[in-house]
Every structure is written in C-alpha cells, then in structure tokens.
mmCIF file of C-alpha atoms in Angstrom:
data_model
loop_
_atom_site.group_PDB
_atom_site.id
_atom_site.type_symbol
_atom_site.label_atom_id
_atom_site.label_comp_id
_atom_site.label_asym_id
_atom_site.label_seq_id
_atom_site.Cartn_x
_atom_site.Cartn_y
_atom_site.Cartn_z
ATOM 1 C CA UNK A 6 -33.421 -48.750 60.958
ATOM 2 C CA UNK A 7 -35.564 -48.915 57.821
ATOM 3 C CA UNK A 8 -39.302 -49.112 58.393
ATOM 4 C CA UNK A 9 -42.032 -50.245 55.982
ATOM 5 C CA UNK A 10 -43.421 -47.348 53.951
ATOM 6 C CA UNK A 11 -47.130 -46.696 53.444
ATOM 7 C CA UNK A 12 -48.169 -44.110 50.859
ATOM 8 C CA UNK A 13 -51.086 -41.921 51.908
ATOM 9 C CA UNK A 14 -52.875 -38.729 50.908
ATOM 10 C CA UNK A 15 -54.371 -36.019 53.119
ATOM 11 C CA UNK A 16 -58.155 -35.865 53.279
ATOM 12 C CA UNK A 17 -60.742 -33.352 54.395
ATOM 13 C CA UNK A 18 -63.887 -35.473 54.043
ATOM 14 C CA UNK A 19 -65.523 -36.243 57.370
ATOM 15 C CA UNK A 20 -69.130 -37.138 56.592
ATOM 16 C CA UNK A 21 -70.293 -40.734 56.688
ATOM 17 C CA UNK A 22 -71.203 -40.669 52.998
ATOM 18 C CA UNK A 23 -67.770 -39.380 51.988
ATOM 19 C CA UNK A 24 -66.033 -42.030 54.115
ATOM 20 C CA UNK A 25 -68.142 -44.780 52.557
ATOM 21 C CA UNK A 26 -67.218 -43.488 49.113
ATOM 22 C CA UNK A 27 -63.529 -43.841 49.993
ATOM 23 C CA UNK A 28 -64.079 -47.432 51.106
ATOM 24 C CA UNK A 29 -65.931 -48.320 47.915
ATOM 25 C CA UNK A 30 -62.914 -47.017 45.997
ATOM 26 C CA UNK A 31 -60.681 -49.455 47.885
ATOM 27 C CA UNK A 32 -59.234 -46.917 50.300
ATOM 28 C CA UNK A 33 -59.115 -46.786 54.095
ATOM 29 C CA UNK A 34 -59.642 -43.525 55.993
ATOM 30 C CA UNK A 35 -57.302 -42.960 58.934
ATOM 31 C CA UNK A 36 -56.112 -40.398 61.462
ATOM 32 C CA UNK A 37 -52.590 -39.798 62.793
ATOM 33 C CA UNK A 38 -52.484 -38.603 66.411
ATOM 34 C CA UNK A 39 -49.614 -37.375 68.569
ATOM 35 C CA UNK A 40 -46.347 -35.748 67.605
ATOM 36 C CA UNK A 41 -47.299 -32.557 69.424
ATOM 37 C CA UNK A 42 -49.479 -31.447 66.515
ATOM 38 C CA UNK A 43 -53.123 -31.540 65.525
ATOM 39 C CA UNK A 44 -54.556 -34.842 64.318
ATOM 40 C CA UNK A 45 -53.907 -35.509 60.614
ATOM 41 C CA UNK A 46 -56.734 -37.137 58.586
ATOM 42 C CA UNK A 47 -55.332 -39.301 55.795
ATOM 43 C CA UNK A 48 -56.380 -42.099 53.436
ATOM 44 C CA UNK A 49 -54.478 -44.919 51.742
ATOM 45 C CA UNK A 50 -54.987 -47.958 49.532
ATOM 46 C CA UNK A 51 -56.453 -50.908 51.456
ATOM 47 C CA UNK A 52 -54.445 -53.521 49.518
ATOM 48 C CA UNK A 53 -51.177 -51.655 50.045
ATOM 49 C CA UNK A 54 -51.916 -51.371 53.770
ATOM 50 C CA UNK A 55 -52.450 -55.117 54.085
ATOM 51 C CA UNK A 56 -49.189 -55.811 52.264
ATOM 52 C CA UNK A 57 -47.301 -53.258 54.384
ATOM 53 C CA UNK A 58 -48.419 -54.508 57.788
ATOM 54 C CA UNK A 59 -48.416 -58.237 56.918
ATOM 55 C CA UNK A 60 -46.268 -60.112 59.426
ATOM 56 C CA UNK A 61 -45.574 -57.022 61.537
ATOM 57 C CA UNK A 62 -46.198 -56.818 65.266
ATOM 58 C CA UNK A 63 -48.694 -54.281 66.519
ATOM 59 C CA UNK A 64 -45.858 -52.156 67.906
ATOM 60 C CA UNK A 65 -43.891 -52.050 64.640
ATOM 61 C CA UNK A 66 -43.168 -48.555 63.342
ATOM 62 C CA UNK A 67 -44.439 -47.643 59.888
ATOM 63 C CA UNK A 68 -43.267 -44.690 57.818
ATOM 64 C CA UNK A 69 -46.320 -42.942 56.387
ATOM 65 C CA UNK A 70 -45.455 -40.949 53.259
ATOM 66 C CA UNK A 71 -47.914 -38.057 52.837
ATOM 67 C CA UNK A 72 -46.671 -36.009 49.904
ATOM 68 C CA UNK A 73 -43.177 -34.840 50.898
ATOM 69 C CA UNK A 74 -43.838 -35.418 54.596
ATOM 70 C CA UNK A 75 -42.711 -38.592 56.331
ATOM 71 C CA UNK A 76 -44.446 -39.616 59.536
ATOM 72 C CA UNK A 77 -43.265 -42.475 61.720
ATOM 73 C CA UNK A 78 -46.117 -44.031 63.649
ATOM 74 C CA UNK A 79 -47.604 -47.133 65.281
ATOM 75 C CA UNK A 80 -50.914 -48.675 64.353
ATOM 76 C CA UNK A 81 -52.844 -47.875 67.535
ATOM 77 C CA UNK A 82 -56.275 -49.204 66.593
ATOM 78 C CA UNK A 83 -58.057 -50.822 63.664
ATOM 79 C CA UNK A 84 -61.819 -50.640 63.263
ATOM 80 C CA UNK A 85 -63.246 -53.644 61.394
ATOM 81 C CA UNK A 86 -66.603 -54.520 59.894
ATOM 82 C CA UNK A 87 -68.195 -57.093 62.219
ATOM 83 C CA UNK A 88 -69.472 -59.206 59.311
ATOM 84 C CA UNK A 89 -66.841 -59.020 56.579
ATOM 85 C CA UNK A 90 -63.798 -58.324 58.750
ATOM 86 C CA UNK A 91 -62.727 -55.541 56.372
ATOM 87 C CA UNK A 92 -60.797 -52.642 57.933
ATOM 88 C CA UNK A 93 -62.992 -49.548 58.070
ATOM 89 C CA UNK A 94 -60.690 -47.101 59.842
ATOM 90 C CA UNK A 95 -57.180 -46.939 61.325
ATOM 91 C CA UNK A 96 -55.772 -44.778 64.115
ATOM 92 C CA UNK A 97 -52.011 -44.154 64.109
ATOM 93 C CA UNK A 98 -49.861 -42.808 66.936
ATOM 94 C CA UNK A 99 -46.930 -40.706 65.732
ATOM 95 C CA UNK A 100 -43.547 -41.176 67.393
ATOM 96 C CA UNK A 101 -40.675 -38.685 67.519
ATOM 97 C CA UNK A 102 -37.164 -39.910 66.757
ATOM 98 C CA UNK A 103 -35.589 -38.130 69.745
ATOM 99 C CA UNK A 104 -38.197 -39.212 72.312
ATOM 100 C CA UNK A 105 -37.881 -42.507 74.234
ATOM 101 C CA UNK A 106 -40.907 -44.742 73.883
ATOM 102 C CA UNK A 107 -42.273 -47.908 75.428
ATOM 103 C CA UNK A 108 -43.502 -50.666 73.162
ATOM 104 C CA UNK A 109 -44.249 -54.382 73.092
ATOM 105 C CA UNK A 110 -42.124 -56.436 70.725
ATOM 106 C CA UNK A 111 -43.043 -59.916 69.483
ATOM 107 C CA UNK A 112 -40.851 -62.941 70.266
ATOM 108 C CA UNK A 113 -39.890 -65.553 67.665
ATOM 109 C CA UNK A 114 -38.300 -68.872 68.663
ATOM 110 C CA UNK A 115 -35.834 -70.287 66.110
ATOM 111 C CA UNK A 116 -34.890 -73.940 65.706
ATOM 112 C CA UNK A 117 -36.213 -77.304 66.903
ATOM 113 C CA UNK A 118 -35.355 -78.130 70.539
ATOM 114 C CA UNK A 119 -33.444 -81.315 71.385
ATOM 115 C CA UNK A 120 -36.161 -82.084 73.915
ATOM 116 C CA UNK A 121 -38.819 -82.109 71.199
ATOM 117 C CA UNK A 122 -36.766 -84.600 69.166
ATOM 118 C CA UNK A 123 -36.700 -86.784 72.293
ATOM 119 C CA UNK A 124 -40.497 -86.749 72.520
ATOM 120 C CA UNK A 125 -41.150 -83.584 74.508
ATOM 121 C CA UNK A 126 -43.642 -80.821 73.746
ATOM 122 C CA UNK A 127 -42.619 -77.205 73.175
ATOM 123 C CA UNK A 128 -44.561 -74.554 75.092
ATOM 124 C CA UNK A 129 -44.259 -70.799 74.454
ATOM 125 C CA UNK A 130 -46.274 -69.091 77.210
ATOM 126 C CA UNK A 131 -45.097 -65.575 76.313
ATOM 127 C CA UNK A 132 -45.239 -64.117 72.814
ATOM 128 C CA UNK A 133 -44.045 -60.549 73.433
ATOM 129 C CA UNK A 134 -42.091 -58.429 75.904
ATOM 130 C CA UNK A 135 -42.130 -54.727 76.745
ATOM 131 C CA UNK A 136 -39.081 -52.601 75.975
ATOM 132 C CA UNK A 137 -38.004 -48.979 76.241
ATOM 133 C CA UNK A 138 -35.844 -47.263 73.624
ATOM 134 C CA UNK A 139 -35.639 -44.600 70.952
ATOM 135 C CA UNK A 140 -37.763 -45.247 67.848
ATOM 136 C CA UNK A 141 -34.669 -45.854 65.746
ATOM 137 C CA UNK A 142 -33.525 -48.663 68.047
ATOM 138 C CA UNK A 143 -36.859 -50.450 68.308
ATOM 139 C CA UNK A 144 -36.564 -53.985 66.879
ATOM 140 C CA UNK A 145 -39.380 -55.282 64.691
ATOM 141 C CA UNK A 146 -39.116 -58.652 66.453
ATOM 142 C CA UNK A 147 -36.786 -60.515 68.810
ATOM 143 C CA UNK A 148 -35.473 -63.904 67.715
ATOM 144 C CA UNK A 149 -33.912 -66.423 70.107
ATOM 145 C CA UNK A 150 -32.415 -69.864 69.478
ATOM 146 C CA UNK A 151 -34.090 -72.848 71.160
ATOM 147 C CA UNK A 152 -32.318 -75.676 69.302
ATOM 148 C CA UNK A 153 -30.325 -76.596 72.433
ATOM 149 C CA UNK A 154 -33.341 -76.640 74.743
ATOM 150 C CA UNK A 155 -33.606 -80.048 76.463
ATOM 151 C CA UNK A 156 -36.647 -81.667 78.043
ATOM 152 C CA UNK A 157 -37.746 -80.176 81.381
ATOM 153 C CA UNK A 158 -35.695 -77.043 80.688
ATOM 154 C CA UNK A 159 -36.857 -73.515 79.884
ATOM 155 C CA UNK A 160 -35.759 -70.181 78.422
ATOM 156 C CA UNK A 161 -36.346 -66.964 80.377
ATOM 157 C CA UNK A 162 -36.367 -63.309 79.380
ATOM 158 C CA UNK A 163 -32.917 -62.985 80.953
ATOM 159 C CA UNK A 164 -31.607 -65.445 78.334
ATOM 160 C CA UNK A 165 -32.512 -63.218 75.374
ATOM 161 C CA UNK A 166 -29.628 -61.716 73.395
ATOM 162 C CA UNK A 167 -28.612 -58.188 74.372
ATOM 163 C CA UNK A 168 -29.929 -55.392 72.144
ATOM 164 C CA UNK A 169 -28.023 -52.140 71.793
ATOM 165 C CA UNK A 170 -29.980 -49.137 73.013
ATOM 166 C CA UNK A 171 -32.911 -51.284 74.154
ATOM 167 C CA UNK A 172 -33.939 -51.661 77.799
ATOM 168 C CA UNK A 173 -36.133 -54.660 78.597
ATOM 169 C CA UNK A 174 -38.925 -53.806 81.046
ATOM 170 C CA UNK A 175 -40.472 -57.282 81.336
ATOM 171 C CA UNK A 176 -39.407 -59.394 84.325
ATOM 172 C CA UNK A 177 -36.193 -61.339 83.571
ATOM 173 C CA UNK A 178 -37.705 -64.404 85.271
ATOM 174 C CA UNK A 179 -40.597 -64.699 82.811
ATOM 175 C CA UNK A 180 -40.538 -68.047 80.974
ATOM 176 C CA UNK A 181 -40.787 -67.585 77.218
ATOM 177 C CA UNK A 182 -40.198 -71.189 76.086
ATOM 178 C CA UNK A 183 -40.070 -74.620 77.725
ATOM 179 C CA UNK A 184 -40.014 -78.295 76.721
ATOM 180 C CA UNK A 185 -42.124 -80.687 78.766
ATOM 181 C CA UNK A 186 -43.191 -84.308 78.431
ATOM 182 C CA UNK A 187 -46.880 -84.986 77.878
ATOM 183 C CA UNK A 188 -48.866 -86.314 80.861
ATOM 184 C CA UNK A 189 -50.234 -89.106 78.681
ATOM 185 C CA UNK A 190 -46.718 -90.426 78.153
ATOM 186 C CA UNK A 191 -46.123 -90.501 81.918
ATOM 187 C CA UNK A 192 -49.294 -92.561 82.431
ATOM 188 C CA UNK A 193 -48.178 -95.070 79.794
ATOM 189 C CA UNK A 194 -44.794 -95.427 81.487
ATOM 190 C CA UNK A 195 -46.427 -96.114 84.877
ATOM 191 C CA UNK A 196 -48.729 -98.722 83.328
ATOM 192 C CA UNK A 197 -45.808 -100.427 81.611
ATOM 193 C CA UNK A 198 -43.844 -100.562 84.874
ATOM 194 C CA UNK A 199 -46.819 -102.079 86.717
ATOM 195 C CA UNK A 200 -47.003 -104.885 84.143
ATOM 196 C CA UNK A 201 -43.450 -106.061 84.954
ATOM 197 C CA UNK A 202 -43.418 -108.903 87.573
ATOM 198 C CA UNK A 203 -41.857 -107.777 90.830
ATOM 199 C CA UNK A 204 -41.962 -104.076 89.869
ATOM 200 C CA UNK A 205 -42.900 -101.714 92.741
ATOM 201 C CA UNK A 206 -46.472 -100.471 92.721
ATOM 202 C CA UNK A 207 -47.037 -96.988 91.317
ATOM 203 C CA UNK A 208 -47.939 -94.295 93.879
ATOM 204 C CA UNK A 209 -51.684 -94.337 94.472
ATOM 205 C CA UNK A 210 -52.155 -97.758 92.876
ATOM 206 C CA UNK A 211 -55.256 -99.612 94.094
ATOM 207 C CA UNK A 212 -54.689 -102.654 96.384
ATOM 208 C CA UNK A 213 -55.270 -106.180 95.017
ATOM 209 C CA UNK A 214 -58.931 -107.076 94.756
ATOM 210 C CA UNK A 215 -60.454 -109.460 97.322
ATOM 211 C CA UNK A 216 -60.465 -113.077 96.161
ATOM 212 C CA UNK A 217 -57.534 -112.561 93.871
ATOM 213 C CA UNK A 218 -55.253 -115.562 93.341
ATOM 214 C CA UNK A 219 -52.540 -115.833 96.055
ATOM 215 C CA UNK A 220 -48.986 -115.184 95.146
ATOM 216 C CA UNK A 221 -46.756 -118.215 94.397
ATOM 217 C CA UNK A 222 -45.794 -119.914 97.699
ATOM 218 C CA UNK A 223 -48.628 -118.353 99.672
ATOM 219 C CA UNK A 224 -50.677 -121.595 99.724
ATOM 220 C CA UNK A 225 -47.668 -123.620 100.910
ATOM 221 C CA UNK A 226 -47.025 -121.205 103.755
ATOM 222 C CA UNK A 227 -50.632 -121.399 104.873
ATOM 223 C CA UNK A 228 -50.733 -125.255 105.015
ATOM 224 C CA UNK A 229 -48.489 -125.743 108.102
ATOM 225 C CA UNK A 230 -50.464 -123.157 110.030
ATOM 226 C CA UNK A 231 -53.686 -125.046 109.373
ATOM 227 C CA UNK A 232 -52.113 -128.297 110.548
ATOM 228 C CA UNK A 233 -51.086 -126.792 113.906
ATOM 229 C CA UNK A 234 -54.664 -125.696 114.628
ATOM 230 C CA UNK A 235 -55.945 -129.249 114.016
ATOM 231 C CA UNK A 236 -53.411 -130.756 116.540
ATOM 232 C CA UNK A 237 -54.706 -128.480 119.321
ATOM 233 C CA UNK A 238 -58.199 -129.909 118.883
#
C-alpha cells in the first residue's frame, strides 16, 4: 500500500531560540519515536505537512523521507499554539512492516439512504473502529454503502465489508449508521389523527374539559331520564 510521503531533514537544534527560528522559517520541528531505535529529531515544511495529512485519519501511516532513509510512522501528537492554532511540534510513532499493530480507522458512509428520501434522519454514532493488522494492510479509511438503508433500520460493524489481513477488534454489534424519523414528525402525526372525527384518542391525551359541548345525541338521551324523575314526584 502506498502511503503519503513527507520530506524532512534531520536536526540537532534543541534550544527554544533555535526551535523558534525554525518556525519563523515556515518549518515544524518534530521527533520520531519507536522502531527500536533512539528518537530521531527532524524538521519539515509546515505547508507540505498540512497538504500531506489533509483528509487523513489520525491513524494513517505516513512515509517520512529523511535523506535516503524512509520511515513509516503515525502522527501520535500535535502541539498547537493556543491562540493562532498553528502547529508548533509533532511527535511521530514509527511502525515496523513485519510487526502487527493496533490502530483506529475512520469510517465513511457512501450514498443516500432510502429512509432519508422518505423523510428519515441519518445518524452515524460511530466514526471509527479499532483494527489489528500489519502496517502494509492497514486501510486509510473504511467505506460502506448505506444507499439501501431504510427507515428504522441500522448498519452494524458486522455488516462492514471484509478486509484481507485485517482483524476488526471493535464489537460487531456496534451501530455505525441508522435512519430514524424525527420526534417532531411523530407529534404532528398524532395531532393530525386527533383532528379526525371519530379517531381514537392518542395515548396520554387529556380528557375533555368540563363544560364542553355534549356529543351529538347526548342531549336527546338525557331528556327521557329527566322526564322519569318528574313522574315520581
């Protein structure tokens, strides 16, 4: 699998002043950890880094080109300026091609569900799952089709397409997409039903207010009863 490439250079500067100088020049200082070796201080162009990682999940593998050396690594942590939001420093975690790793991969739903076309609302409660595989088999993202998803139906982790060499660690029962009808629509339907003469009352509906006009025929039924009471007098 081809991974995005980020060009970098080794660095030896460690003082605060030297790091600030790098940032003013449009570069980002970073450190690569792991791989069974000592940490590697590097630096790279800030603009190129943004373009390289744009649209990638946090667990996506990046190939860092340092001279003739190629390092495959994850972005483990980004330090940002609290005011400007600019990236001040990046920590990478190197991965080895023959060592199984665990990572979280982002989910991407594809298509417009049938249930949404019928007035439902799409919900995606889960946006990533955890997998276990070799670095070369790690997908950048997992796409799944939801175009056939009807209202009041859902998609679970178990419904995802099989991936060669990838073991899914997340529970297969986890819901990752569902189409539901809005509660507001249900209230409107109940109100419309209550307005139809002879329609059954909605559950929890309030009883008729005291003094309300009697139903048709109620006055006629009450008249004979009143007459009988007068005859007894």
